[in-house]
mmCIF file of C-alpha atoms in Angstrom:
data_model
loop_
_atom_site.group_PDB
_atom_site.id
_atom_site.type_symbol
_atom_site.label_atom_id
_atom_site.label_comp_id
_atom_site.label_asym_id
_atom_site.label_seq_id
_atom_site.Cartn_x
_atom_site.Cartn_y
_atom_site.Cartn_z
ATOM 1 C CA MET V 938 8.938 -25.995 13.416
ATOM 2 C CA SER V 939 12.391 -23.352 13.491
ATOM 3 C CA VAL V 940 14.276 -23.648 9.797
ATOM 4 C CA GLU V 941 17.594 -22.481 8.890
ATOM 5 C CA VAL V 942 17.928 -18.976 8.558
ATOM 6 C CA PRO V 943 19.652 -18.205 5.222
ATOM 7 C CA ALA V 944 22.562 -15.307 5.305
ATOM 8 C CA ILE V 945 21.081 -11.856 6.562
ATOM 9 C CA GLU V 946 22.620 -9.354 4.117
ATOM 10 C CA GLY V 947 22.899 -5.467 4.648
ATOM 11 C CA LEU V 948 23.926 -2.883 6.664
ATOM 12 C CA CYS V 949 22.680 -2.800 10.817
ATOM 13 C CA ASP V 950 23.650 -0.034 13.080
ATOM 14 C CA ALA V 951 24.704 -1.189 16.304
ATOM 15 C CA ARG V 952 21.969 -0.085 17.982
ATOM 16 C CA PHE V 953 18.913 -1.340 15.955
ATOM 17 C CA GLU V 954 20.452 -5.258 16.079
ATOM 18 C CA GLY V 955 17.374 -5.749 18.088
ATOM 19 C CA VAL V 956 15.144 -5.529 14.681
ATOM 20 C CA ARG V 957 17.956 -7.715 13.206
ATOM 21 C CA GLU V 958 17.230 -10.605 15.247
ATOM 22 C CA ALA V 959 13.138 -10.101 14.312
ATOM 23 C CA PHE V 960 14.491 -9.989 10.989
ATOM 24 C CA ALA V 961 15.932 -14.160 11.483
ATOM 25 C CA ARG V 962 12.922 -14.863 13.621
ATOM 26 C CA ASN V 963 10.386 -14.096 10.571
ATOM 27 C CA PHE V 964 12.620 -17.080 8.675
ATOM 28 C CA ALA V 965 13.231 -19.745 11.748
ATOM 29 C CA GLU V 966 9.912 -19.387 12.779
ATOM 30 C CA SER V 967 6.948 -17.910 10.890
ATOM 31 C CA GLY V 968 8.001 -19.157 7.276
ATOM 32 C CA GLU V 969 9.452 -16.265 5.731
ATOM 33 C CA LEU V 970 10.462 -16.768 1.817
ATOM 34 C CA GLY V 971 12.607 -13.738 0.648
ATOM 35 C CA ALA V 972 12.299 -9.922 2.319
ATOM 36 C CA SER V 973 13.493 -6.963 2.857
ATOM 37 C CA VAL V 974 12.916 -4.660 5.707
ATOM 38 C CA ALA V 975 14.866 -1.080 6.583
ATOM 39 C CA VAL V 976 14.750 1.653 8.791
ATOM 40 C CA ALA V 977 15.408 5.353 8.546
ATOM 41 C CA LEU V 978 15.592 7.876 11.647
ATOM 42 C CA GLY V 979 15.919 10.858 11.243
ATOM 43 C CA GLY V 980 16.867 11.582 7.387
ATOM 44 C CA GLU V 981 19.334 8.461 7.245
ATOM 45 C CA LEU V 982 18.885 5.160 6.903
ATOM 46 C CA VAL V 983 19.823 3.031 10.000
ATOM 47 C CA VAL V 984 18.756 -0.517 9.183
ATOM 48 C CA ASP V 985 19.269 -1.781 5.388
ATOM 49 C CA LEU V 986 18.124 -5.814 5.231
ATOM 50 C CA TRP V 987 17.405 -8.335 3.312
ATOM 51 C CA ALA V 988 17.326 -12.441 3.014
ATOM 52 C CA GLY V 989 16.501 -15.474 1.394
ATOM 53 C CA HIS V 990 15.314 -16.575 -2.744
ATOM 54 C CA VAL V 991 12.672 -14.738 -4.869
ATOM 55 C CA ASP V 992 11.726 -18.810 -6.120
ATOM 56 C CA ARG V 993 10.002 -21.347 -3.586
ATOM 57 C CA ASP V 994 12.642 -24.140 -4.563
ATOM 58 C CA ARG V 995 14.998 -21.596 -3.009
ATOM 59 C CA THR V 996 17.599 -21.495 -5.996
ATOM 60 C CA GLN V 997 17.284 -17.462 -6.587
ATOM 61 C CA PRO V 998 18.631 -15.447 -4.060
ATOM 62 C CA TRP V 999 16.671 -12.384 -3.045
ATOM 63 C CA GLU V 1000 19.404 -9.511 -3.717
ATOM 64 C CA ARG V 1001 20.031 -5.868 -2.279
ATOM 65 C CA ASP V 1002 17.488 -4.379 -5.729
ATOM 66 C CA THR V 1003 14.661 -7.264 -6.234
ATOM 67 C CA LEU V 1004 11.600 -5.747 -6.139
ATOM 68 C CA VAL V 1005 8.304 -7.084 -5.482
ATOM 69 C CA LEU V 1006 4.682 -6.706 -5.896
ATOM 70 C CA VAL V 1007 3.229 -4.455 -2.067
ATOM 71 C CA TYR V 1008 -0.216 -4.645 -2.783
ATOM 72 C CA SER V 1009 -1.820 -1.354 -0.291
ATOM 73 C CA SER V 1010 0.744 -0.495 0.720
ATOM 74 C CA THR V 1011 1.121 1.524 -2.547
ATOM 75 C CA LYS V 1012 -2.241 3.166 -1.561
ATOM 76 C CA GLY V 1013 0.073 5.184 0.808
ATOM 77 C CA VAL V 1014 2.644 6.525 -1.977
ATOM 78 C CA VAL V 1015 -0.753 7.362 -3.886
ATOM 79 C CA SER V 1016 -1.789 9.557 -1.507
ATOM 80 C CA LEU V 1017 1.222 11.100 -0.228
ATOM 81 C CA ALA V 1018 0.820 12.242 -4.470
ATOM 82 C CA ALA V 1019 -2.254 13.501 -3.798
ATOM 83 C CA HIS V 1020 -0.992 15.698 -0.760
ATOM 84 C CA MET V 1021 2.080 16.831 -2.648
ATOM 85 C CA LEU V 1022 -1.065 18.233 -6.073
ATOM 86 C CA ALA V 1023 -2.377 19.602 -2.480
ATOM 87 C CA ASP V 1024 0.322 21.185 -1.104
ATOM 88 C CA ARG V 1025 0.939 22.883 -4.051
ATOM 89 C CA GLY V 1026 -2.609 24.036 -4.620
ATOM 90 C CA LEU V 1027 -3.683 22.180 -7.419
ATOM 91 C CA ILE V 1028 -6.499 20.151 -5.699
ATOM 92 C CA ASP V 1029 -8.938 21.132 -2.956
ATOM 93 C CA PHE V 1030 -9.612 17.417 -0.898
ATOM 94 C CA GLU V 1031 -12.900 19.694 0.326
ATOM 95 C CA ALA V 1032 -13.640 20.946 -3.201
ATOM 96 C CA PRO V 1033 -16.208 18.151 -5.554
ATOM 97 C CA VAL V 1034 -13.721 15.693 -7.125
ATOM 98 C CA ALA V 1035 -16.181 16.628 -10.595
ATOM 99 C CA ASP V 1036 -14.930 19.785 -10.761
ATOM 100 C CA VAL V 1037 -11.378 18.133 -11.554
ATOM 101 C CA TRP V 1038 -12.855 15.044 -13.163
ATOM 102 C CA PRO V 1039 -16.392 16.673 -14.608
ATOM 103 C CA GLU V 1040 -17.250 12.737 -15.791
ATOM 104 C CA PHE V 1041 -17.974 12.003 -12.323
ATOM 105 C CA ALA V 1042 -20.764 14.420 -11.423
ATOM 106 C CA GLN V 1043 -22.774 11.306 -12.601
ATOM 107 C CA ALA V 1044 -25.146 9.685 -10.921
ATOM 108 C CA GLY V 1045 -26.016 11.671 -7.620
ATOM 109 C CA LYS V 1046 -22.247 12.182 -7.398
ATOM 110 C CA GLU V 1047 -21.998 16.370 -8.293
ATOM 111 C CA THR V 1048 -20.961 17.497 -4.600
ATOM 112 C CA LEU V 1049 -18.835 14.416 -2.724
ATOM 113 C CA PRO V 1050 -15.692 15.505 -1.638
ATOM 114 C CA LEU V 1051 -11.882 14.616 -3.067
ATOM 115 C CA ARG V 1052 -11.863 13.875 0.745
ATOM 116 C CA TYR V 1053 -13.840 11.100 0.925
ATOM 117 C CA LEU V 1054 -12.026 9.459 -1.694
ATOM 118 C CA LEU V 1055 -9.295 9.076 0.655
ATOM 119 C CA THR V 1056 -10.826 8.200 4.108
ATOM 120 C CA HIS V 1057 -12.576 5.124 1.926
ATOM 121 C CA GLN V 1058 -15.755 7.342 2.869
ATOM 122 C CA ALA V 1059 -17.528 7.266 -1.374
ATOM 123 C CA GLY V 1060 -19.269 4.199 -1.238
ATOM 124 C CA LEU V 1061 -17.341 3.839 -4.277
ATOM 125 C CA PRO V 1062 -15.583 -0.010 -3.611
ATOM 126 C CA VAL V 1063 -17.299 -1.891 -6.422
ATOM 127 C CA VAL V 1064 -18.471 -1.775 -10.082
ATOM 128 C CA ASP V 1065 -22.359 -2.314 -10.469
ATOM 129 C CA GLU V 1066 -22.027 -2.573 -14.369
ATOM 130 C CA GLU V 1067 -20.289 -5.939 -16.181
ATOM 131 C CA LEU V 1068 -17.030 -5.132 -16.676
ATOM 132 C CA PRO V 1069 -15.131 -7.054 -19.610
ATOM 133 C CA VAL V 1070 -12.858 -9.927 -19.049
ATOM 134 C CA GLY V 1071 -9.545 -7.763 -17.961
ATOM 135 C CA ALA V 1072 -11.183 -4.592 -17.518
ATOM 136 C CA GLU V 1073 -8.467 -3.720 -14.286
ATOM 137 C CA LEU V 1074 -5.670 -3.829 -16.914
ATOM 138 C CA GLU V 1075 -7.454 -1.155 -18.836
ATOM 139 C CA TRP V 1076 -7.818 3.029 -17.185
ATOM 140 C CA ASP V 1077 -10.116 4.234 -19.214
ATOM 141 C CA ILE V 1078 -12.509 1.383 -18.470
ATOM 142 C CA MET V 1079 -11.861 1.739 -14.810
ATOM 143 C CA ALA V 1080 -12.105 5.594 -14.825
ATOM 144 C CA GLY V 1081 -15.357 5.668 -17.106
ATOM 145 C CA ALA V 1082 -17.251 2.921 -14.987
ATOM 146 C CA LEU V 1083 -16.648 4.768 -11.663
ATOM 147 C CA ALA V 1084 -17.426 8.106 -12.904
ATOM 148 C CA ARG V 1085 -21.108 6.359 -14.024
ATOM 149 C CA GLN V 1086 -20.825 3.918 -10.940
ATOM 150 C CA ALA V 1087 -24.191 5.471 -7.695
ATOM 151 C CA PRO V 1088 -23.166 5.547 -4.338
ATOM 152 C CA VAL V 1089 -23.425 1.779 -2.171
ATOM 153 C CA TRP V 1090 -24.309 4.066 0.316
ATOM 154 C CA GLU V 1091 -24.520 8.244 1.582
ATOM 155 C CA PRO V 1092 -21.316 9.436 1.215
ATOM 156 C CA GLY V 1093 -19.881 10.552 4.485
ATOM 157 C CA GLU V 1094 -22.329 8.711 6.308
ATOM 158 C CA LYS V 1095 -19.608 4.766 6.498
ATOM 159 C CA THR V 1096 -16.507 4.431 5.407
ATOM 160 C CA GLY V 1097 -15.350 1.108 3.878
ATOM 161 C CA TYR V 1098 -12.123 -0.272 2.542
ATOM 162 C CA HIS V 1099 -12.365 0.443 -1.515
ATOM 163 C CA ALA V 1100 -9.839 -2.576 -2.134
ATOM 164 C CA ALA V 1101 -9.288 -1.253 -5.839
ATOM 165 C CA THR V 1102 -11.613 1.092 -6.485
ATOM 166 C CA PHE V 1103 -9.559 3.624 -4.651
ATOM 167 C CA GLY V 1104 -6.596 3.012 -7.062
ATOM 168 C CA TRP V 1105 -8.281 4.765 -10.017
ATOM 169 C CA LEU V 1106 -10.569 7.372 -7.875
ATOM 170 C CA VAL V 1107 -7.732 9.107 -6.897
ATOM 171 C CA GLY V 1108 -5.516 8.296 -9.791
ATOM 172 C CA GLU V 1109 -8.118 9.694 -12.029
ATOM 173 C CA VAL V 1110 -7.856 13.326 -9.546
ATOM 174 C CA ILE V 1111 -4.026 12.993 -10.210
ATOM 175 C CA ARG V 1112 -3.860 12.588 -13.669
ATOM 176 C CA ARG V 1113 -7.077 15.314 -13.996
ATOM 177 C CA VAL V 1114 -4.574 17.673 -12.349
ATOM 178 C CA ASP V 1115 -1.130 16.915 -13.481
ATOM 179 C CA GLY V 1116 -0.996 15.132 -17.018
ATOM 180 C CA ARG V 1117 0.759 12.813 -15.964
ATOM 181 C CA SER V 1118 -0.167 8.791 -15.047
ATOM 182 C CA VAL V 1119 -0.242 8.490 -11.484
ATOM 183 C CA GLY V 1120 2.851 6.004 -12.411
ATOM 184 C CA THR V 1121 4.978 8.387 -13.512
ATOM 185 C CA PHE V 1122 4.614 10.799 -11.297
ATOM 186 C CA ILE V 1123 5.736 8.950 -8.247
ATOM 187 C CA ARG V 1124 8.239 8.003 -10.384
ATOM 188 C CA GLU V 1125 9.644 11.896 -11.362
ATOM 189 C CA GLU V 1126 8.620 13.657 -8.123
ATOM 190 C CA ILE V 1127 8.719 11.013 -5.328
ATOM 191 C CA ALA V 1128 11.097 7.844 -6.621
ATOM 192 C CA GLU V 1129 14.136 9.464 -8.839
ATOM 193 C CA PRO V 1130 14.115 12.589 -6.101
ATOM 194 C CA LEU V 1131 14.655 9.700 -3.728
ATOM 195 C CA GLY V 1132 17.061 7.743 -5.186
ATOM 196 C CA VAL V 1133 14.817 4.905 -5.070
ATOM 197 C CA GLU V 1134 12.212 2.594 -7.116
ATOM 198 C CA PHE V 1135 8.501 2.369 -6.982
ATOM 199 C CA LEU V 1136 7.216 1.087 -10.335
ATOM 200 C CA LEU V 1137 3.857 1.239 -10.374
ATOM 201 C CA GLY V 1138 3.380 0.028 -14.340
ATOM 202 C CA PHE V 1139 6.481 -1.131 -15.917
ATOM 203 C CA GLY V 1140 7.949 -3.030 -19.262
ATOM 204 C CA PRO V 1141 9.684 -6.523 -19.057
ATOM 205 C CA GLU V 1142 13.502 -5.250 -18.853
ATOM 206 C CA GLU V 1143 12.731 -4.926 -15.602
ATOM 207 C CA ASP V 1144 11.199 -8.456 -14.793
ATOM 208 C CA ASN V 1145 14.580 -9.976 -13.705
ATOM 209 C CA ARG V 1146 14.775 -8.426 -10.139
ATOM 210 C CA VAL V 1147 11.233 -8.979 -9.415
ATOM 211 C CA SER V 1148 9.830 -11.627 -7.199
ATOM 212 C CA ASP V 1149 7.258 -13.686 -8.084
ATOM 213 C CA LEU V 1150 4.237 -13.066 -4.824
ATOM 214 C CA HIS V 1151 3.927 -16.400 -3.203
ATOM 215 C CA LEU V 1152 0.753 -17.296 -2.145
ATOM 216 C CA ALA V 1153 0.545 -19.434 1.499
ATOM 217 C CA GLN V 1154 -0.839 -23.141 0.741
ATOM 218 C CA VAL V 1155 -4.039 -22.666 3.540
ATOM 219 C CA PRO V 1156 -7.025 -24.727 3.422
ATOM 220 C CA ALA V 1157 -9.981 -23.036 2.669
ATOM 221 C CA GLU V 1158 -11.794 -23.697 6.281
ATOM 222 C CA GLU V 1159 -8.310 -21.693 8.447
ATOM 223 C CA LEU V 1160 -9.098 -18.916 6.362
ATOM 224 C CA PRO V 1161 -9.906 -15.452 8.327
ATOM 225 C CA SER V 1162 -13.025 -14.417 7.412
ATOM 226 C CA LEU V 1163 -12.650 -11.884 5.198
ATOM 227 C CA ALA V 1164 -10.333 -14.182 2.958
ATOM 228 C CA ALA V 1165 -13.716 -17.057 3.239
ATOM 229 C CA ALA V 1166 -16.567 -14.708 2.788
ATOM 230 C CA ALA V 1167 -14.977 -13.572 -0.710
ATOM 231 C CA LEU V 1168 -14.488 -17.588 -1.637
ATOM 232 C CA LEU V 1169 -18.098 -18.492 0.025
ATOM 233 C CA GLU V 1170 -20.253 -15.220 -1.026
ATOM 234 C CA PRO V 1171 -18.826 -14.129 -3.553
ATOM 235 C CA THR V 1172 -21.453 -11.368 -4.176
ATOM 236 C CA SER V 1173 -20.610 -9.979 -0.949
ATOM 237 C CA LEU V 1174 -19.725 -6.391 -0.675
ATOM 238 C CA ALA V 1175 -16.193 -7.370 0.742
ATOM 239 C CA ALA V 1176 -16.084 -10.345 -1.883
ATOM 240 C CA ARG V 1177 -17.393 -7.786 -4.636
ATOM 241 C CA ALA V 1178 -14.676 -5.095 -3.612
ATOM 242 C CA PHE V 1179 -11.755 -7.171 -3.963
ATOM 243 C CA ASN V 1180 -12.563 -8.697 -6.871
ATOM 244 C CA ILE V 1181 -13.574 -5.733 -9.014
ATOM 245 C CA ALA V 1182 -13.177 -7.349 -12.964
ATOM 246 C CA PRO V 1183 -13.016 -11.359 -14.200
ATOM 247 C CA ARG V 1184 -9.205 -11.345 -15.129
ATOM 248 C CA GLY V 1185 -9.447 -14.045 -17.444
ATOM 249 C CA PRO V 1186 -6.113 -16.175 -18.426
ATOM 250 C CA ASN V 1187 -2.422 -15.176 -17.779
ATOM 251 C CA LYS V 1188 -3.736 -11.566 -16.059
ATOM 252 C CA GLY V 1189 -2.781 -13.127 -12.152
ATOM 253 C CA ARG V 1190 -0.422 -11.546 -9.648
ATOM 254 C CA ASN V 1191 2.631 -12.299 -11.160
ATOM 255 C CA SER V 1192 1.670 -11.960 -15.534
ATOM 256 C CA ARG V 1193 2.761 -9.239 -17.582
ATOM 257 C CA ALA V 1194 0.622 -7.981 -18.746
ATOM 258 C CA TYR V 1195 -0.244 -7.392 -14.461
ATOM 259 C CA ARG V 1196 3.371 -5.897 -13.980
ATOM 260 C CA GLY V 1197 2.592 -3.504 -16.746
ATOM 261 C CA SER V 1198 -0.864 -1.765 -15.969
ATOM 262 C CA GLU V 1199 -1.737 0.707 -13.564
ATOM 263 C CA GLN V 1200 -3.443 -0.264 -10.712
ATOM 264 C CA PRO V 1201 -2.331 2.143 -8.081
ATOM 265 C CA GLY V 1202 -4.396 0.890 -5.360
ATOM 266 C CA SER V 1203 -2.549 -2.415 -5.735
ATOM 267 C CA ASN V 1204 0.431 -2.882 -8.337
ATOM 268 C CA GLY V 1205 2.983 -0.978 -7.224
ATOM 269 C CA HIS V 1206 6.718 -3.260 -6.937
ATOM 270 C CA THR V 1207 9.370 -1.591 -4.242
ATOM 271 C CA ASN V 1208 11.369 -2.836 -1.908
ATOM 272 C CA ALA V 1209 11.814 -1.915 2.196
ATOM 273 C CA ARG V 1210 14.508 0.518 1.494
ATOM 274 C CA ALA V 1211 12.324 2.518 -1.138
ATOM 275 C CA LEU V 1212 9.121 2.517 1.533
ATOM 276 C CA ALA V 1213 11.338 3.224 4.384
ATOM 277 C CA THR V 1214 12.981 6.095 3.097
ATOM 278 C CA ILE V 1215 9.923 8.196 1.039
ATOM 279 C CA TYR V 1216 7.695 6.889 5.228
ATOM 280 C CA GLY V 1217 11.264 8.719 6.114
ATOM 281 C CA ALA V 1218 11.006 11.877 4.713
ATOM 282 C CA LEU V 1219 7.421 11.792 6.551
ATOM 283 C CA GLY V 1220 8.974 11.181 9.077
ATOM 284 C CA SER V 1221 11.468 14.286 9.196
ATOM 285 C CA GLY V 1222 9.065 17.202 8.990
ATOM 286 C CA GLY V 1223 8.314 16.373 4.884
ATOM 287 C CA ALA V 1224 12.568 16.468 3.532
ATOM 288 C CA TRP V 1225 14.910 13.751 2.651
ATOM 289 C CA GLN V 1226 18.223 14.705 2.622
ATOM 290 C CA GLY V 1227 17.435 18.232 1.359
ATOM 291 C CA HIS V 1228 14.808 17.387 -0.541
ATOM 292 C CA ARG V 1229 11.399 18.635 0.101
ATOM 293 C CA LEU V 1230 8.249 16.105 -0.945
ATOM 294 C CA LEU V 1231 5.522 17.508 1.478
ATOM 295 C CA SER V 1232 5.500 21.011 4.143
ATOM 296 C CA GLU V 1233 5.396 20.725 7.277
ATOM 297 C CA GLU V 1234 1.689 21.911 7.488
ATOM 298 C CA ALA V 1235 0.675 19.462 4.895
ATOM 299 C CA ILE V 1236 2.843 16.457 6.872
ATOM 300 C CA ARG V 1237 0.707 17.545 9.590
ATOM 301 C CA LEU V 1238 -2.779 17.607 7.386
ATOM 302 C CA ALA V 1239 -1.447 13.898 6.148
ATOM 303 C CA GLY V 1240 -1.159 12.516 10.182
ATOM 304 C CA THR V 1241 -4.544 14.498 11.172
ATOM 305 C CA PRO V 1242 -7.097 11.314 11.901
ATOM 306 C CA GLN V 1243 -10.160 12.451 10.069
ATOM 307 C CA LEU V 1244 -12.551 9.106 11.901
ATOM 308 C CA GLU V 1245 -12.387 6.204 13.999
ATOM 309 C CA GLY V 1246 -14.619 3.519 12.950
ATOM 310 C CA ARG V 1247 -16.320 0.388 12.357
ATOM 311 C CA ASP V 1248 -15.071 -0.610 8.601
ATOM 312 C CA ILE V 1249 -17.734 -2.253 7.113
ATOM 313 C CA ILE V 1250 -16.197 -4.328 4.482
ATOM 314 C CA LEU V 1251 -13.158 -4.785 6.273
ATOM 315 C CA GLN V 1252 -15.479 -5.729 9.697
ATOM 316 C CA THR V 1253 -12.630 -4.137 12.068
ATOM 317 C CA PRO V 1254 -12.431 -1.066 13.723
ATOM 318 C CA VAL V 1255 -10.402 1.526 11.583
ATOM 319 C CA ARG V 1256 -9.146 5.371 12.430
ATOM 320 C CA ARG V 1257 -7.874 7.133 8.910
ATOM 321 C CA THR V 1258 -6.079 10.162 8.455
ATOM 322 C CA LEU V 1259 -6.553 11.754 4.431
ATOM 323 C CA GLY V 1260 -4.994 8.331 2.673
ATOM 324 C CA TYR V 1261 -3.236 6.651 5.453
ATOM 325 C CA MET V 1262 -3.714 3.932 8.583
ATOM 326 C CA MET V 1263 -3.258 4.773 11.864
ATOM 327 C CA PRO V 1264 -3.056 2.323 14.509
ATOM 328 C CA VAL V 1265 -6.123 1.919 16.690
ATOM 329 C CA PRO V 1266 -6.307 2.356 20.571
ATOM 330 C CA GLY V 1267 -6.867 -0.576 22.119
ATOM 331 C CA LEU V 1268 -5.502 -2.779 19.228
ATOM 332 C CA PRO V 1269 -2.380 -4.396 19.731
ATOM 333 C CA ASP V 1270 -0.636 -2.230 17.311
ATOM 334 C CA PRO V 1271 3.760 -1.754 18.807
ATOM 335 C CA ARG V 1272 3.796 1.691 16.623
ATOM 336 C CA GLY V 1273 3.522 5.001 18.141
ATOM 337 C CA GLU V 1274 -0.230 6.676 18.175
ATOM 338 C CA ASN V 1275 0.097 9.736 15.749
ATOM 339 C CA ALA V 1276 2.120 6.523 13.428
ATOM 340 C CA PHE V 1277 0.881 6.338 9.965
ATOM 341 C CA GLY V 1278 1.269 5.084 6.379
ATOM 342 C CA HIS V 1279 -0.037 1.846 5.082
ATOM 343 C CA ALA V 1280 -0.569 -1.828 5.070
ATOM 344 C CA GLY V 1281 -0.123 -4.465 1.840
ATOM 345 C CA MET V 1282 -2.787 -7.550 1.714
ATOM 346 C CA GLY V 1283 -0.397 -10.485 2.378
ATOM 347 C CA GLY V 1284 2.259 -8.320 4.526
ATOM 348 C CA SER V 1285 3.725 -5.186 3.563
ATOM 349 C CA LEU V 1286 4.446 -1.935 5.457
ATOM 350 C CA GLY V 1287 5.409 1.118 5.189
ATOM 351 C CA PHE V 1288 4.811 3.470 7.818
ATOM 352 C CA CYS V 1289 6.063 7.131 9.607
ATOM 353 C CA ASP V 1290 6.002 7.885 13.294
ATOM 354 C CA PRO V 1291 6.776 12.303 13.134
ATOM 355 C CA ASP V 1292 6.640 11.635 17.131
ATOM 356 C CA ARG V 1293 10.417 10.175 16.206
ATOM 357 C CA GLY V 1294 11.539 11.119 12.856
ATOM 358 C CA LEU V 1295 10.808 7.651 11.888
ATOM 359 C CA GLY V 1296 10.411 5.812 8.449
ATOM 360 C CA PHE V 1297 9.636 1.768 8.146
ATOM 361 C CA GLY V 1298 9.234 -0.369 5.356
ATOM 362 C CA TYR V 1299 8.842 -4.196 4.942
ATOM 363 C CA ALA V 1300 8.317 -6.303 2.039
ATOM 364 C CA MET V 1301 8.270 -9.986 1.238
ATOM 365 C CA ASN V 1302 7.300 -12.312 -0.832
ATOM 366 C CA GLN V 1303 5.647 -15.452 0.916
ATOM 367 C CA MET V 1304 2.210 -13.886 1.798
ATOM 368 C CA TRP V 1305 1.059 -14.655 4.800
ATOM 369 C CA THR V 1306 -2.355 -16.413 6.015
ATOM 370 C CA ASN V 1307 -4.178 -13.989 6.966
ATOM 371 C CA THR V 1308 -5.823 -10.690 4.389
ATOM 372 C CA LEU V 1309 -5.368 -8.417 7.367
ATOM 373 C CA ALA V 1310 -1.812 -7.074 8.417
ATOM 374 C CA ALA V 1311 -2.360 -6.718 11.640
ATOM 375 C CA ASP V 1312 -2.517 -9.984 12.354
ATOM 376 C CA ASP V 1313 0.542 -10.941 10.597
ATOM 377 C CA PRO V 1314 3.740 -11.587 13.334
ATOM 378 C CA ARG V 1315 6.205 -10.829 10.773
ATOM 379 C CA ALA V 1316 5.569 -6.966 9.976
ATOM 380 C CA ASN V 1317 4.914 -6.797 13.714
ATOM 381 C CA GLY V 1318 7.811 -8.300 15.421
ATOM 382 C CA LEU V 1319 10.056 -5.893 13.007
ATOM 383 C CA ALA V 1320 7.671 -3.026 14.316
ATOM 384 C CA ARG V 1321 7.585 -3.954 18.132
ATOM 385 C CA ALA V 1322 11.705 -4.735 17.579
ATOM 386 C CA VAL V 1323 12.177 -1.206 15.943
ATOM 387 C CA TYR V 1324 10.364 0.405 18.930
ATOM 388 C CA ASP V 1325 12.205 -1.242 21.461
ATOM 389 C CA SER V 1326 15.743 -0.152 20.013
ATOM 390 C CA LEU V 1327 14.770 3.500 20.544
ATOM 391 C CA GLY V 1328 13.413 2.947 23.638
#
């Protein structure tokens, strides 16, 4: 049943009127609550729209600068930070992680290369040792546990989504090399120079602009297989990868403690404008309005496929670069074949298409019923409308 569409605010170039229409359909037909969508083309924002509400009672409007948790869309921005350091000659994707993180050499990981962290081939999606309640909020506890962890498969032989551990693994490399925390690096080296906001760990002074993330109310029998496995088989690799440590009371995704921590695999807070701007730079040769993030050579590396196969945790076919997801041939994906970016659990999505000079961002506060963004009609419909507009 269709519902009333809230007022849609912002800018939309006439060429992309189809994107505005798709955005409206998300509210009318797909249960959208509050959201933003943005498109960058050739170094300029051509779409920057927002609408809806931050609360279920629909009393608080979604504003221009509303921020929201984007879960694993965070990984794409963290990967950009790693590529920036590699572009500066400070890290080598082919070198052992232990070269910059000596403690990582434990449990047979002496020669495990950094590239395996970014392609989810390291065999480190879980932590076997018992972790204290709230461990995810404590960087040193998580980094130390992963340094001691033995791979659960031979590194390089399989790929399996490092849903939570990706952030601490790649993040600790960034911290060891640069000296700043991942959140600080992203703020100072990416967000502020581009004039956007991407918060990874922040104080209560920002809470009034942050929308809670709302879970869809779905009967257990209608959950997708991955989510069902996490609920019904808590000892499975998938369940353990997504639920890495006991959270304890008041440590959920909307809590002050969660927002204040840095979990670079999952807890970035931002909006579509920021995602589209960041990916707009990547889609336009590495620069945005005079500020260069990456060299053109580094952009080519970031968008070069490194593997194609079946993810043993997600149980889906995947195509990955160093840190990014790409469309898989044969699957219904409206993006160009050379597009790369990252989606977040529940629906958010950011990507670039270097063939089109394109950057795209979508962020919302109503999680879709499916775990995998590829099945979310909202992000897919918006991306399809973008490509239809380009002709």
